[in-house]
Short mmCIF file of C-alpha atoms in Angstrom, two decimals:
data_model
loop_
_atom_site.label_atom_id
_atom_site.label_comp_id
_atom_site.label_asym_id
_atom_site.label_seq_id
_atom_site.Cartn_x
_atom_site.Cartn_y
_atom_site.Cartn_z
CA MET A 1 0.20 0.00 -0.12
CA ALA A 2 2.20 2.71 1.00
CA ARG A 3 5.22 3.52 -1.41
CA GLY A 4 7.28 5.95 0.25
CA VAL A 5 7.11 8.67 2.85
CA THR A 6 4.38 11.31 2.63
CA ASN A 7 5.07 14.90 2.56
CA GLN A 8 1.64 15.70 3.70
CA PRO A 9 1.00 13.41 6.79
CA LEU A 10 -2.75 12.91 7.85
CA ARG A 11 -3.88 12.68 11.54
CA ILE A 12 -5.43 9.39 11.24
CA TYR A 13 -7.38 7.89 14.20
CA VAL A 14 -8.04 3.86 14.64
CA ALA A 15 -9.74 1.72 16.47
CA PRO A 16 -7.18 -0.08 19.15
CA GLN A 17 -7.55 -3.45 17.65
CA TRP A 18 -6.36 -1.94 14.29
CA LEU A 19 -3.29 -0.81 15.46
CA SER A 20 -1.19 -3.85 14.19
CA HIS A 21 -3.19 -4.10 11.01
CA PRO A 22 -0.69 -4.44 7.97
CA ALA A 23 -2.54 -1.30 6.30
CA VAL A 24 -2.16 0.63 9.17
CA LEU A 25 1.49 0.05 9.92
CA ASP A 26 2.26 0.85 6.23
CA LEU A 27 0.33 4.25 7.19
CA MET A 28 2.77 4.79 9.96
CA ARG A 29 5.79 3.71 8.12
CA ALA A 30 4.63 6.19 5.57
CA GLY A 31 4.84 8.86 7.91
CA HIS A 32 1.16 9.44 8.70
CA ASN A 33 0.38 10.36 12.50
CA VAL A 34 -1.67 7.45 13.58
CA TYR A 35 -3.42 7.37 16.87
CA ALA A 36 -5.43 4.86 18.96
CA THR A 37 -9.09 5.88 19.98
CA PRO A 38 -10.38 7.07 22.05
CA THR A 39 -8.69 10.25 22.35
CA VAL A 40 -9.19 13.65 21.46
CA LEU A 41 -10.40 13.38 17.66
CA HIS A 42 -9.64 17.35 17.37
CA GLY A 43 -8.20 18.04 13.66
CA ALA A 44 -8.54 14.37 12.71
CA ASP A 45 -8.17 14.15 8.84
CA LEU A 46 -9.29 10.18 8.83
CA ILE A 47 -11.09 8.23 11.35
CA LEU A 48 -10.92 4.23 11.12
CA HIS A 49 -13.24 3.06 13.64
CA PRO A 50 -16.56 0.98 14.01
CA ALA A 51 -18.36 3.83 15.06
CA ALA A 52 -17.23 6.27 12.12
CA HIS A 53 -18.94 5.15 8.89
CA GLY A 54 -19.10 1.49 10.16
CA TRP A 55 -15.60 0.93 9.25
CA ASN A 56 -14.51 -2.76 9.60
CA GLU A 57 -12.08 -5.39 8.42
CA HIS A 58 -13.68 -5.86 5.25
CA MET A 59 -13.24 -2.14 4.51
CA PHE A 60 -9.30 -1.74 4.23
CA PRO A 61 -9.27 -2.45 0.58
CA TYR A 62 -11.15 0.95 0.21
CA LEU A 63 -8.21 2.48 2.66
CA PRO A 64 -6.60 4.34 -0.56
CA ALA A 65 -9.70 5.99 -1.66
CA ALA A 66 -10.57 7.00 2.02
CA LEU A 67 -6.87 8.68 1.96
CA THR A 68 -7.44 10.36 -1.24
CA ALA A 69 -10.85 11.86 0.08
CA ALA A 70 -8.99 12.68 3.42
CA ARG A 71 -6.35 14.93 1.42
CA ALA A 72 -8.90 16.41 -0.63
CA ARG A 73 -10.81 17.66 2.65
CA ARG A 74 -7.84 18.89 4.17
CA GLY A 75 -6.78 20.84 0.95
CA LYS A 76 -10.00 22.56 1.14
CA LYS A 77 -9.57 23.91 4.78
#
């Protein structure tokens, strides 16, 4: 998934059970700021959690699209 180091790191909050998921580890290696929930979600660019859009294990193939959308929203701020 991750191809290198990002020059625009996102703040990504994930459910604690997914901190060791290979896709989440790739996000960390790419330089994104990944935090376990529950924490203060102020300024989150993306939230990967069952309570957020019903995110679940089967949705990780859609992570690239979610990252693209998060970058687009961040660019509009």
